mmCIF file with all atom_site columns, C-alpha atoms in Angstrom:
data_model
loop_
_atom_site.group_PDB
_atom_site.id
_atom_site.type_symbol
_atom_site.label_atom_id
_atom_site.label_alt_id
_atom_site.label_comp_id
_atom_site.label_asym_id
_atom_site.label_entity_id
_atom_site.label_seq_id
_atom_site.pdbx_PDB_ins_code
_atom_site.Cartn_x
_atom_site.Cartn_y
_atom_site.Cartn_z
_atom_site.occupancy
_atom_site.B_iso_or_equiv
_atom_site.pdbx_formal_charge
_atom_site.auth_seq_id
_atom_site.auth_comp_id
_atom_site.auth_asym_id
_atom_site.auth_atom_id
_atom_site.pdbx_PDB_model_num
ATOM 1   C CA . GLU A 1 1   ? -9.740  92.531  142.264 1.00 0.00 ? 1   GLU A CA 1
ATOM 2   C CA . THR A 1 2   ? -9.583  93.421  138.221 1.00 0.00 ? 2   THR A CA 1
ATOM 3   C CA . GLY A 1 3   ? -12.744 95.914  138.387 1.00 0.00 ? 3   GLY A CA 1
ATOM 4   C CA . VAL A 1 4   ? -14.334 93.617  135.802 1.00 0.00 ? 4   VAL A CA 1
ATOM 5   C CA . THR A 1 5   ? -17.882 92.557  136.802 1.00 0.00 ? 5   THR A CA 1
ATOM 6   C CA . GLN A 1 6   ? -20.077 89.900  135.439 1.00 0.00 ? 6   GLN A CA 1
ATOM 7   C CA . SER A 1 7   ? -23.690 88.924  136.095 1.00 0.00 ? 7   SER A CA 1
ATOM 8   C CA . PRO A 1 8   ? -25.300 87.096  136.902 1.00 0.00 ? 8   PRO A CA 1
ATOM 9   C CA . THR A 1 9   ? -22.861 85.118  139.109 1.00 0.00 ? 9   THR A CA 1
ATOM 10  C CA . HIS A 1 10  ? -24.852 81.719  138.526 1.00 0.00 ? 10  HIS A CA 1
ATOM 11  C CA . LEU A 1 11  ? -27.580 80.789  135.943 1.00 0.00 ? 11  LEU A CA 1
ATOM 12  C CA . ILE A 1 12  ? -29.699 77.864  135.609 1.00 0.00 ? 12  ILE A CA 1
ATOM 13  C CA . LYS A 1 13  ? -31.760 77.333  132.017 1.00 0.00 ? 13  LYS A CA 1
ATOM 14  C CA . THR A 1 14  ? -33.125 74.441  130.417 1.00 0.00 ? 14  THR A CA 1
ATOM 15  C CA . ARG A 1 15  ? -32.368 73.104  126.874 1.00 0.00 ? 15  ARG A CA 1
ATOM 16  C CA . GLY A 1 16  ? -33.639 75.329  124.065 1.00 0.00 ? 16  GLY A CA 1
ATOM 17  C CA . GLN A 1 17  ? -33.921 78.427  126.163 1.00 0.00 ? 17  GLN A CA 1
ATOM 18  C CA . GLN A 1 18  ? -32.313 81.716  125.587 1.00 0.00 ? 18  GLN A CA 1
ATOM 19  C CA . VAL A 1 19  ? -29.610 83.576  127.890 1.00 0.00 ? 19  VAL A CA 1
ATOM 20  C CA . THR A 1 20  ? -28.042 86.965  128.156 1.00 0.00 ? 20  THR A CA 1
ATOM 21  C CA . LEU A 1 21  ? -24.746 87.331  130.288 1.00 0.00 ? 21  LEU A CA 1
ATOM 22  C CA . ARG A 1 22  ? -23.587 90.784  131.163 1.00 0.00 ? 22  ARG A CA 1
ATOM 23  C CA . CYS A 1 23  ? -20.046 92.591  131.451 1.00 0.00 ? 23  CYS A CA 1
ATOM 24  C CA . SER A 1 24  ? -18.980 95.813  132.908 1.00 0.00 ? 24  SER A CA 1
ATOM 25  C CA . SER A 1 25  ? -15.242 96.250  131.567 1.00 0.00 ? 25  SER A CA 1
ATOM 26  C CA . GLN A 1 26  ? -12.452 98.169  133.592 1.00 0.00 ? 26  GLN A CA 1
ATOM 27  C CA . SER A 1 27  ? -12.189 101.833 133.626 1.00 0.00 ? 27  SER A CA 1
ATOM 28  C CA . GLY A 1 28  ? -10.256 102.719 130.824 1.00 0.00 ? 28  GLY A CA 1
ATOM 29  C CA . HIS A 1 29  ? -10.544 99.324  128.928 1.00 0.00 ? 29  HIS A CA 1
ATOM 30  C CA . ASN A 1 30  ? -12.195 99.657  125.360 1.00 0.00 ? 30  ASN A CA 1
ATOM 31  C CA . THR A 1 31  ? -11.930 95.905  124.367 1.00 0.00 ? 31  THR A CA 1
ATOM 32  C CA . VAL A 1 32  ? -13.865 93.095  125.784 1.00 0.00 ? 32  VAL A CA 1
ATOM 33  C CA . SER A 1 33  ? -13.465 89.388  125.174 1.00 0.00 ? 33  SER A CA 1
ATOM 34  C CA . TRP A 1 34  ? -15.719 86.595  125.835 1.00 0.00 ? 34  TRP A CA 1
ATOM 35  C CA . TYR A 1 35  ? -14.300 82.908  126.764 1.00 0.00 ? 35  TYR A CA 1
ATOM 36  C CA . GLN A 1 36  ? -15.983 79.716  127.716 1.00 0.00 ? 36  GLN A CA 1
ATOM 37  C CA . GLN A 1 37  ? -14.503 77.429  130.127 1.00 0.00 ? 37  GLN A CA 1
ATOM 38  C CA . ALA A 1 38  ? -15.777 73.602  130.764 1.00 0.00 ? 38  ALA A CA 1
ATOM 39  C CA . LEU A 1 39  ? -15.071 72.065  133.648 1.00 0.00 ? 39  LEU A CA 1
ATOM 40  C CA . GLY A 1 40  ? -11.295 70.715  133.621 1.00 0.00 ? 40  GLY A CA 1
ATOM 41  C CA . GLN A 1 41  ? -10.524 72.563  130.375 1.00 0.00 ? 41  GLN A CA 1
ATOM 42  C CA . GLY A 1 42  ? -8.802  76.128  129.694 1.00 0.00 ? 42  GLY A CA 1
ATOM 43  C CA . PRO A 1 43  ? -10.603 78.890  128.478 1.00 0.00 ? 43  PRO A CA 1
ATOM 44  C CA . GLN A 1 44  ? -11.868 78.770  124.844 1.00 0.00 ? 44  GLN A CA 1
ATOM 45  C CA . PHE A 1 45  ? -12.247 81.954  122.833 1.00 0.00 ? 45  PHE A CA 1
ATOM 46  C CA . ILE A 1 46  ? -15.703 83.022  121.807 1.00 0.00 ? 46  ILE A CA 1
ATOM 47  C CA . PHE A 1 47  ? -15.230 86.430  120.453 1.00 0.00 ? 47  PHE A CA 1
ATOM 48  C CA . GLN A 1 48  ? -13.844 89.895  121.153 1.00 0.00 ? 48  GLN A CA 1
ATOM 49  C CA . TYR A 1 49  ? -15.464 93.417  120.692 1.00 0.00 ? 49  TYR A CA 1
ATOM 50  C CA . TYR A 1 50  ? -13.518 96.540  120.180 1.00 0.00 ? 50  TYR A CA 1
ATOM 51  C CA . ARG A 1 51  ? -15.156 99.879  120.211 1.00 0.00 ? 51  ARG A CA 1
ATOM 52  C CA . GLU A 1 52  ? -18.506 98.343  119.782 1.00 0.00 ? 52  GLU A CA 1
ATOM 53  C CA . GLU A 1 53  ? -17.648 96.195  116.775 1.00 0.00 ? 53  GLU A CA 1
ATOM 54  C CA . GLU A 1 54  ? -16.935 92.610  116.673 1.00 0.00 ? 54  GLU A CA 1
ATOM 55  C CA . ASN A 1 55  ? -13.010 92.171  116.203 1.00 0.00 ? 55  ASN A CA 1
ATOM 56  C CA . GLY A 1 56  ? -12.496 88.456  115.986 1.00 0.00 ? 56  GLY A CA 1
ATOM 57  C CA . ARG A 1 57  ? -14.462 85.307  116.698 1.00 0.00 ? 57  ARG A CA 1
ATOM 58  C CA . GLY A 1 58  ? -13.302 81.452  117.771 1.00 0.00 ? 58  GLY A CA 1
ATOM 59  C CA . ASN A 1 59  ? -15.167 78.551  116.624 1.00 0.00 ? 59  ASN A CA 1
ATOM 60  C CA . PHE A 1 60  ? -18.430 78.875  117.855 1.00 0.00 ? 60  PHE A CA 1
ATOM 61  C CA . PRO A 1 61  ? -21.691 78.549  116.345 1.00 0.00 ? 61  PRO A CA 1
ATOM 62  C CA . PRO A 1 62  ? -23.959 81.890  115.443 1.00 0.00 ? 62  PRO A CA 1
ATOM 63  C CA . ARG A 1 63  ? -26.357 81.071  118.028 1.00 0.00 ? 63  ARG A CA 1
ATOM 64  C CA . PHE A 1 64  ? -23.587 82.784  120.232 1.00 0.00 ? 64  PHE A CA 1
ATOM 65  C CA . SER A 1 65  ? -23.694 86.559  119.733 1.00 0.00 ? 65  SER A CA 1
ATOM 66  C CA . GLY A 1 66  ? -22.812 89.619  121.504 1.00 0.00 ? 66  GLY A CA 1
ATOM 67  C CA . LEU A 1 67  ? -22.647 93.340  121.806 1.00 0.00 ? 67  LEU A CA 1
ATOM 68  C CA . GLN A 1 68  ? -20.612 96.203  122.925 1.00 0.00 ? 68  GLN A CA 1
ATOM 69  C CA . PHE A 1 69  ? -22.324 99.443  124.201 1.00 0.00 ? 69  PHE A CA 1
ATOM 70  C CA . PRO A 1 70  ? -20.813 102.821 124.067 1.00 0.00 ? 70  PRO A CA 1
ATOM 71  C CA . ASN A 1 71  ? -19.612 102.741 127.641 1.00 0.00 ? 71  ASN A CA 1
ATOM 72  C CA . TYR A 1 72  ? -17.801 99.439  126.706 1.00 0.00 ? 72  TYR A CA 1
ATOM 73  C CA . SER A 1 73  ? -19.660 96.988  128.278 1.00 0.00 ? 73  SER A CA 1
ATOM 74  C CA . SER A 1 74  ? -20.928 94.170  126.724 1.00 0.00 ? 74  SER A CA 1
ATOM 75  C CA . GLU A 1 75  ? -23.363 91.380  126.571 1.00 0.00 ? 75  GLU A CA 1
ATOM 76  C CA . LEU A 1 76  ? -22.995 87.671  125.580 1.00 0.00 ? 76  LEU A CA 1
ATOM 77  C CA . ASN A 1 77  ? -26.275 86.349  124.232 1.00 0.00 ? 77  ASN A CA 1
ATOM 78  C CA . VAL A 1 78  ? -26.641 82.253  123.591 1.00 0.00 ? 78  VAL A CA 1
ATOM 79  C CA . ASN A 1 79  ? -29.848 81.052  121.845 1.00 0.00 ? 79  ASN A CA 1
ATOM 80  C CA . ALA A 1 80  ? -31.161 77.485  121.885 1.00 0.00 ? 80  ALA A CA 1
ATOM 81  C CA . LEU A 1 81  ? -29.411 76.342  124.420 1.00 0.00 ? 81  LEU A CA 1
ATOM 82  C CA . GLU A 1 82  ? -27.584 72.965  124.362 1.00 0.00 ? 82  GLU A CA 1
ATOM 83  C CA . LEU A 1 83  ? -26.723 70.908  127.484 1.00 0.00 ? 83  LEU A CA 1
ATOM 84  C CA . ASP A 1 84  ? -22.998 71.395  126.134 1.00 0.00 ? 84  ASP A CA 1
ATOM 85  C CA . ASP A 1 85  ? -23.518 75.082  126.892 1.00 0.00 ? 85  ASP A CA 1
ATOM 86  C CA . SER A 1 86  ? -22.732 74.377  130.818 1.00 0.00 ? 86  SER A CA 1
ATOM 87  C CA . ALA A 1 87  ? -19.861 76.140  131.557 1.00 0.00 ? 87  ALA A CA 1
ATOM 88  C CA . LEU A 1 88  ? -17.979 79.040  133.042 1.00 0.00 ? 88  LEU A CA 1
ATOM 89  C CA . TYR A 1 89  ? -18.529 82.010  130.977 1.00 0.00 ? 89  TYR A CA 1
ATOM 90  C CA . LEU A 1 90  ? -15.456 84.599  131.575 1.00 0.00 ? 90  LEU A CA 1
ATOM 91  C CA . CYS A 1 91  ? -15.468 88.196  130.460 1.00 0.00 ? 91  CYS A CA 1
ATOM 92  C CA . ALA A 1 92  ? -11.964 89.779  130.285 1.00 0.00 ? 92  ALA A CA 1
ATOM 93  C CA . SER A 1 93  ? -11.221 93.189  129.199 1.00 0.00 ? 93  SER A CA 1
ATOM 94  C CA . SER A 1 94  ? -7.991  94.944  127.972 1.00 0.00 ? 94  SER A CA 1
ATOM 95  C CA . PRO A 1 95  ? -6.810  98.399  127.423 1.00 0.00 ? 95  PRO A CA 1
ATOM 96  C CA . GLU A 1 96  ? -5.902  97.908  123.707 1.00 0.00 ? 96  GLU A CA 1
ATOM 97  C CA . THR A 1 97  ? -6.323  95.452  120.820 1.00 0.00 ? 97  THR A CA 1
ATOM 98  C CA . GLY A 1 98  ? -4.226  94.198  118.354 1.00 0.00 ? 98  GLY A CA 1
ATOM 99  C CA . ALA A 1 99  ? -1.065  94.263  120.591 1.00 0.00 ? 99  ALA A CA 1
ATOM 100 C CA . ALA A 1 100 ? 0.612   91.159  120.837 1.00 0.00 ? 100 ALA A CA 1
ATOM 101 C CA . ASN A 1 101 ? 1.363   92.000  124.497 1.00 0.00 ? 101 ASN A CA 1
ATOM 102 C CA . GLU A 1 102 ? -2.269  92.260  125.329 1.00 0.00 ? 102 GLU A CA 1
ATOM 103 C CA . LYS A 1 103 ? -2.814  91.266  128.857 1.00 0.00 ? 103 LYS A CA 1
ATOM 104 C CA . LEU A 1 104 ? -6.134  90.226  129.948 1.00 0.00 ? 104 LEU A CA 1
ATOM 105 C CA . PHE A 1 105 ? -8.155  91.170  133.048 1.00 0.00 ? 105 PHE A CA 1
ATOM 106 C CA . PHE A 1 106 ? -10.750 88.565  133.916 1.00 0.00 ? 106 PHE A CA 1
ATOM 107 C CA . GLY A 1 107 ? -14.513 89.068  135.833 1.00 0.00 ? 107 GLY A CA 1
ATOM 108 C CA . SER A 1 108 ? -15.630 86.587  138.183 1.00 0.00 ? 108 SER A CA 1
ATOM 109 C CA . GLY A 1 109 ? -17.620 84.575  135.344 1.00 0.00 ? 109 GLY A CA 1
ATOM 110 C CA . THR A 1 110 ? -20.974 83.666  135.027 1.00 0.00 ? 110 THR A CA 1
ATOM 111 C CA . GLN A 1 111 ? -21.483 79.817  135.944 1.00 0.00 ? 111 GLN A CA 1
ATOM 112 C CA . LEU A 1 112 ? -24.284 78.408  133.444 1.00 0.00 ? 112 LEU A CA 1
ATOM 113 C CA . SER A 1 113 ? -25.924 75.152  134.144 1.00 0.00 ? 113 SER A CA 1
ATOM 114 C CA . VAL A 1 114 ? -28.218 73.939  131.113 1.00 0.00 ? 114 VAL A CA 1
ATOM 115 C CA . LEU A 1 115 ? -30.694 71.192  132.423 1.00 0.00 ? 115 LEU A CA 1
ATOM 116 C CA . GLN B 2 1   ? -4.431  74.322  114.424 1.00 0.00 ? 1   GLN B CA 1
ATOM 117 C CA . LYS B 2 2   ? -2.452  76.073  116.878 1.00 0.00 ? 2   LYS B CA 1
ATOM 118 C CA . GLU B 2 3   ? -2.017  74.137  120.353 1.00 0.00 ? 3   GLU B CA 1
ATOM 119 C CA . VAL B 2 4   ? -0.883  74.735  123.912 1.00 0.00 ? 4   VAL B CA 1
ATOM 120 C CA . GLU B 2 5   ? -0.511  71.878  125.964 1.00 0.00 ? 5   GLU B CA 1
ATOM 121 C CA . GLN B 2 6   ? 0.157   71.469  129.434 1.00 0.00 ? 6   GLN B CA 1
ATOM 122 C CA . ASN B 2 7   ? 0.106   68.383  131.694 1.00 0.00 ? 7   ASN B CA 1
ATOM 123 C CA . SER B 2 8   ? -2.936  68.546  133.658 1.00 0.00 ? 8   SER B CA 1
ATOM 124 C CA . GLY B 2 9   ? -1.468  67.227  137.118 1.00 0.00 ? 9   GLY B CA 1
ATOM 125 C CA . PRO B 2 10  ? -2.218  67.352  139.672 1.00 0.00 ? 10  PRO B CA 1
ATOM 126 C CA . LEU B 2 11  ? 1.542   68.289  140.483 1.00 0.00 ? 11  LEU B CA 1
ATOM 127 C CA . SER B 2 12  ? 1.954   67.636  144.195 1.00 0.00 ? 12  SER B CA 1
ATOM 128 C CA . VAL B 2 13  ? 4.989   69.349  145.978 1.00 0.00 ? 13  VAL B CA 1
ATOM 129 C CA . PRO B 2 14  ? 5.982   69.884  149.820 1.00 0.00 ? 14  PRO B CA 1
ATOM 130 C CA . GLU B 2 15  ? 5.311   73.299  151.342 1.00 0.00 ? 15  GLU B CA 1
ATOM 131 C CA . GLY B 2 16  ? 8.870   74.905  150.731 1.00 0.00 ? 16  GLY B CA 1
ATOM 132 C CA . ALA B 2 17  ? 9.789   73.364  147.668 1.00 0.00 ? 17  ALA B CA 1
ATOM 133 C CA . ILE B 2 18  ? 10.115  74.383  144.265 1.00 0.00 ? 18  ILE B CA 1
ATOM 134 C CA . ALA B 2 19  ? 7.212   73.883  141.857 1.00 0.00 ? 19  ALA B CA 1
ATOM 135 C CA . SER B 2 20  ? 8.028   73.536  137.929 1.00 0.00 ? 20  SER B CA 1
ATOM 136 C CA . LEU B 2 21  ? 5.363   73.905  135.471 1.00 0.00 ? 21  LEU B CA 1
ATOM 137 C CA . ASN B 2 22  ? 5.606   73.441  132.058 1.00 0.00 ? 22  ASN B CA 1
ATOM 138 C CA . CYS B 2 23  ? 4.006   74.460  128.745 1.00 0.00 ? 23  CYS B CA 1
ATOM 139 C CA . THR B 2 24  ? 4.703   73.737  125.230 1.00 0.00 ? 24  THR B CA 1
ATOM 140 C CA . TYR B 2 25  ? 2.978   75.193  122.233 1.00 0.00 ? 25  TYR B CA 1
ATOM 141 C CA . SER B 2 26  ? 3.106   74.278  118.326 1.00 0.00 ? 26  SER B CA 1
ATOM 142 C CA . ASP B 2 27  ? 3.235   77.841  116.554 1.00 0.00 ? 27  ASP B CA 1
ATOM 143 C CA . ARG B 2 28  ? 7.013   78.810  116.010 1.00 0.00 ? 28  ARG B CA 1
ATOM 144 C CA . GLY B 2 29  ? 5.661   82.308  115.499 1.00 0.00 ? 29  GLY B CA 1
ATOM 145 C CA . SER B 2 30  ? 4.474   83.028  118.733 1.00 0.00 ? 30  SER B CA 1
ATOM 146 C CA . GLN B 2 31  ? 5.592   86.188  120.297 1.00 0.00 ? 31  GLN B CA 1
ATOM 147 C CA . SER B 2 32  ? 3.872   86.595  123.852 1.00 0.00 ? 32  SER B CA 1
ATOM 148 C CA . PHE B 2 33  ? 3.581   84.232  126.758 1.00 0.00 ? 33  PHE B CA 1
ATOM 149 C CA . PHE B 2 34  ? 1.217   84.520  130.078 1.00 0.00 ? 34  PHE B CA 1
ATOM 150 C CA . TRP B 2 35  ? 0.966   82.570  133.009 1.00 0.00 ? 35  TRP B CA 1
ATOM 151 C CA . TYR B 2 36  ? -2.513  82.774  134.699 1.00 0.00 ? 36  TYR B CA 1
ATOM 152 C CA . ARG B 2 37  ? -3.274  81.409  138.183 1.00 0.00 ? 37  ARG B CA 1
ATOM 153 C CA . GLN B 2 38  ? -7.180  80.410  138.783 1.00 0.00 ? 38  GLN B CA 1
ATOM 154 C CA . TYR B 2 39  ? -8.164  79.071  142.166 1.00 0.00 ? 39  TYR B CA 1
ATOM 155 C CA . SER B 2 40  ? -10.874 76.635  142.365 1.00 0.00 ? 40  SER B CA 1
ATOM 156 C CA . GLY B 2 41  ? -14.270 78.380  141.337 1.00 0.00 ? 41  GLY B CA 1
ATOM 157 C CA . LYS B 2 42  ? -12.441 81.469  140.474 1.00 0.00 ? 42  LYS B CA 1
ATOM 158 C CA . SER B 2 43  ? -11.535 83.202  137.363 1.00 0.00 ? 43  SER B CA 1
ATOM 159 C CA . PRO B 2 44  ? -7.917  83.572  136.141 1.00 0.00 ? 44  PRO B CA 1
ATOM 160 C CA . GLU B 2 45  ? -5.731  86.286  137.209 1.00 0.00 ? 45  GLU B CA 1
ATOM 161 C CA . LEU B 2 46  ? -2.273  87.083  135.270 1.00 0.00 ? 46  LEU B CA 1
ATOM 162 C CA . ILE B 2 47  ? 0.740   86.252  137.435 1.00 0.00 ? 47  ILE B CA 1
ATOM 163 C CA . MET B 2 48  ? 3.595   86.550  134.541 1.00 0.00 ? 48  MET B CA 1
ATOM 164 C CA . SER B 2 49  ? 4.502   87.557  131.245 1.00 0.00 ? 49  SER B CA 1
ATOM 165 C CA . ILE B 2 50  ? 7.449   86.784  129.096 1.00 0.00 ? 50  ILE B CA 1
ATOM 166 C CA . TYR B 2 51  ? 8.165   87.863  125.568 1.00 0.00 ? 51  TYR B CA 1
ATOM 167 C CA . SER B 2 52  ? 11.824  87.257  125.247 1.00 0.00 ? 52  SER B CA 1
ATOM 168 C CA . ASN B 2 53  ? 14.028  84.194  125.409 1.00 0.00 ? 53  ASN B CA 1
ATOM 169 C CA . GLY B 2 54  ? 15.478  83.432  129.081 1.00 0.00 ? 54  GLY B CA 1
ATOM 170 C CA . ASP B 2 55  ? 14.406  84.097  132.377 1.00 0.00 ? 55  ASP B CA 1
ATOM 171 C CA . LYS B 2 56  ? 11.972  86.519  133.705 1.00 0.00 ? 56  LYS B CA 1
ATOM 172 C CA . GLU B 2 57  ? 11.508  86.816  137.819 1.00 0.00 ? 57  GLU B CA 1
ATOM 173 C CA . ASP B 2 58  ? 9.099   88.492  139.885 1.00 0.00 ? 58  ASP B CA 1
ATOM 174 C CA . GLY B 2 59  ? 9.353   87.366  143.636 1.00 0.00 ? 59  GLY B CA 1
ATOM 175 C CA . ARG B 2 60  ? 8.731   83.891  144.329 1.00 0.00 ? 60  ARG B CA 1
ATOM 176 C CA . PHE B 2 61  ? 7.866   83.574  140.612 1.00 0.00 ? 61  PHE B CA 1
ATOM 177 C CA . THR B 2 62  ? 10.174  82.655  137.746 1.00 0.00 ? 62  THR B CA 1
ATOM 178 C CA . ALA B 2 63  ? 9.118   82.513  133.966 1.00 0.00 ? 63  ALA B CA 1
ATOM 179 C CA . GLN B 2 64  ? 11.389  80.911  131.588 1.00 0.00 ? 64  GLN B CA 1
ATOM 180 C CA . LEU B 2 65  ? 11.294  81.027  127.743 1.00 0.00 ? 65  LEU B CA 1
ATOM 181 C CA . ASN B 2 66  ? 13.226  78.781  124.926 1.00 0.00 ? 66  ASN B CA 1
ATOM 182 C CA . LYS B 2 67  ? 11.629  79.569  121.513 1.00 0.00 ? 67  LYS B CA 1
ATOM 183 C CA . ALA B 2 68  ? 13.629  77.186  119.780 1.00 0.00 ? 68  ALA B CA 1
ATOM 184 C CA . SER B 2 69  ? 12.410  74.480  121.818 1.00 0.00 ? 69  SER B CA 1
ATOM 185 C CA . GLN B 2 70  ? 8.884   76.087  121.789 1.00 0.00 ? 70  GLN B CA 1
ATOM 186 C CA . TYR B 2 71  ? 8.422   75.859  125.654 1.00 0.00 ? 71  TYR B CA 1
ATOM 187 C CA . VAL B 2 72  ? 7.636   77.939  128.601 1.00 0.00 ? 72  VAL B CA 1
ATOM 188 C CA . SER B 2 73  ? 7.976   77.426  132.052 1.00 0.00 ? 73  SER B CA 1
ATOM 189 C CA . LEU B 2 74  ? 6.873   78.635  135.478 1.00 0.00 ? 74  LEU B CA 1
ATOM 190 C CA . LEU B 2 75  ? 9.032   78.109  138.809 1.00 0.00 ? 75  LEU B CA 1
ATOM 191 C CA . ILE B 2 76  ? 7.411   78.855  142.060 1.00 0.00 ? 76  ILE B CA 1
ATOM 192 C CA . ARG B 2 77  ? 10.050  78.935  144.315 1.00 0.00 ? 77  ARG B CA 1
ATOM 193 C CA . ASP B 2 78  ? 9.449   78.121  148.227 1.00 0.00 ? 78  ASP B CA 1
ATOM 194 C CA . SER B 2 79  ? 5.889   76.814  147.422 1.00 0.00 ? 79  SER B CA 1
ATOM 195 C CA . GLN B 2 80  ? 2.974   77.731  149.902 1.00 0.00 ? 80  GLN B CA 1
ATOM 196 C CA . PRO B 2 81  ? -0.345  75.866  150.579 1.00 0.00 ? 81  PRO B CA 1
ATOM 197 C CA . SER B 2 82  ? -1.712  79.132  149.031 1.00 0.00 ? 82  SER B CA 1
ATOM 198 C CA . ASP B 2 83  ? 0.022   78.782  145.877 1.00 0.00 ? 83  ASP B CA 1
ATOM 199 C CA . SER B 2 84  ? -2.478  75.589  145.187 1.00 0.00 ? 84  SER B CA 1
ATOM 200 C CA . ALA B 2 85  ? -4.440  76.661  142.263 1.00 0.00 ? 85  ALA B CA 1
ATOM 201 C CA . THR B 2 86  ? -4.538  75.685  138.538 1.00 0.00 ? 86  THR B CA 1
ATOM 202 C CA . TYR B 2 87  ? -1.852  77.515  136.358 1.00 0.00 ? 87  TYR B CA 1
ATOM 203 C CA . LEU B 2 88  ? -2.744  78.386  132.609 1.00 0.00 ? 88  LEU B CA 1
ATOM 204 C CA . CYS B 2 89  ? -0.309  79.103  130.150 1.00 0.00 ? 89  CYS B CA 1
ATOM 205 C CA . ALA B 2 90  ? -1.413  81.322  127.298 1.00 0.00 ? 90  ALA B CA 1
ATOM 206 C CA . VAL B 2 91  ? 0.043   82.112  124.007 1.00 0.00 ? 91  VAL B CA 1
ATOM 207 C CA . HIS B 2 92  ? -0.452  84.626  121.490 1.00 0.00 ? 92  HIS B CA 1
ATOM 208 C CA . PRO B 2 93  ? 0.257   82.736  118.294 1.00 0.00 ? 93  PRO B CA 1
ATOM 209 C CA . GLY B 2 94  ? 2.015   84.462  115.697 1.00 0.00 ? 94  GLY B CA 1
ATOM 210 C CA . GLY B 2 95  ? 0.194   87.376  113.741 1.00 0.00 ? 95  GLY B CA 1
ATOM 211 C CA . SER B 2 96  ? -2.978  86.933  116.259 1.00 0.00 ? 96  SER B CA 1
ATOM 212 C CA . TYR B 2 97  ? -3.730  89.178  119.371 1.00 0.00 ? 97  TYR B CA 1
ATOM 213 C CA . ILE B 2 98  ? -6.083  86.394  120.774 1.00 0.00 ? 98  ILE B CA 1
ATOM 214 C CA . PRO B 2 99  ? -4.282  83.945  123.163 1.00 0.00 ? 99  PRO B CA 1
ATOM 215 C CA . THR B 2 100 ? -4.749  80.621  122.764 1.00 0.00 ? 100 THR B CA 1
ATOM 216 C CA . PHE B 2 101 ? -4.862  78.680  126.614 1.00 0.00 ? 101 PHE B CA 1
ATOM 217 C CA . GLY B 2 102 ? -3.738  75.445  127.891 1.00 0.00 ? 102 GLY B CA 1
ATOM 218 C CA . ARG B 2 103 ? -5.946  73.371  129.882 1.00 0.00 ? 103 ARG B CA 1
ATOM 219 C CA . GLY B 2 104 ? -3.967  74.059  132.725 1.00 0.00 ? 104 GLY B CA 1
ATOM 220 C CA . THR B 2 105 ? -1.985  72.257  135.421 1.00 0.00 ? 105 THR B CA 1
ATOM 221 C CA . SER B 2 106 ? -3.290  71.574  138.920 1.00 0.00 ? 106 SER B CA 1
ATOM 222 C CA . LEU B 2 107 ? -0.853  72.518  141.716 1.00 0.00 ? 107 LEU B CA 1
ATOM 223 C CA . ILE B 2 108 ? -1.114  71.038  145.110 1.00 0.00 ? 108 ILE B CA 1
ATOM 224 C CA . VAL B 2 109 ? 1.226   72.488  147.920 1.00 0.00 ? 109 VAL B CA 1
ATOM 225 C CA . HIS B 2 110 ? 1.020   70.326  151.076 1.00 0.00 ? 110 HIS B CA 1
ATOM 226 C CA . PRO B 2 111 ? 2.029   71.175  154.310 1.00 0.00 ? 111 PRO B CA 1
#
């Protein structure tokens, strides 16, 4: 186990609703990244937070937003849910940011289904 | 767009054989390369990293990197049924600390 915890593990929402996913990073890690993994695809980078600031963003619309707290835990918020948002959402923590050899430690993920 | 390509498989090998998984990438400036294993319904876990041309061995796993040809591979010796999983290749494009993942190769090791 990596020590990265995510909640909830499963979630069912309807189109148009809003959702908040949570992540606690591994002890000693100050960087949290969020990924979306659709079935049969690799993880797609959503954004990264470093010391409570957004530190990079992938090709996702503004309705995907996030926060990082002083204890380095993080939230992913998605507004106006669409059917295509159904996916496994992964949180990954790392001990530092900006390093080319940065290794990711993933949580167990939240499986989101949008009906 | 910086891309990482993997054959989705499935790659099926008998128990005890060598499994060879390949990954190609488009950005010549890429510096860091990772292999993650993902069991069905689980999250990815890091199994190997490699930064220099050549081979890097860790137990039954060997990562191979050829920057001139822009490919990285993972060899699994003495494959076991417990190795059955999807293997994700992740590459840090040049100048970026955000890895790009391939879609993964499904490996099936049959007894």
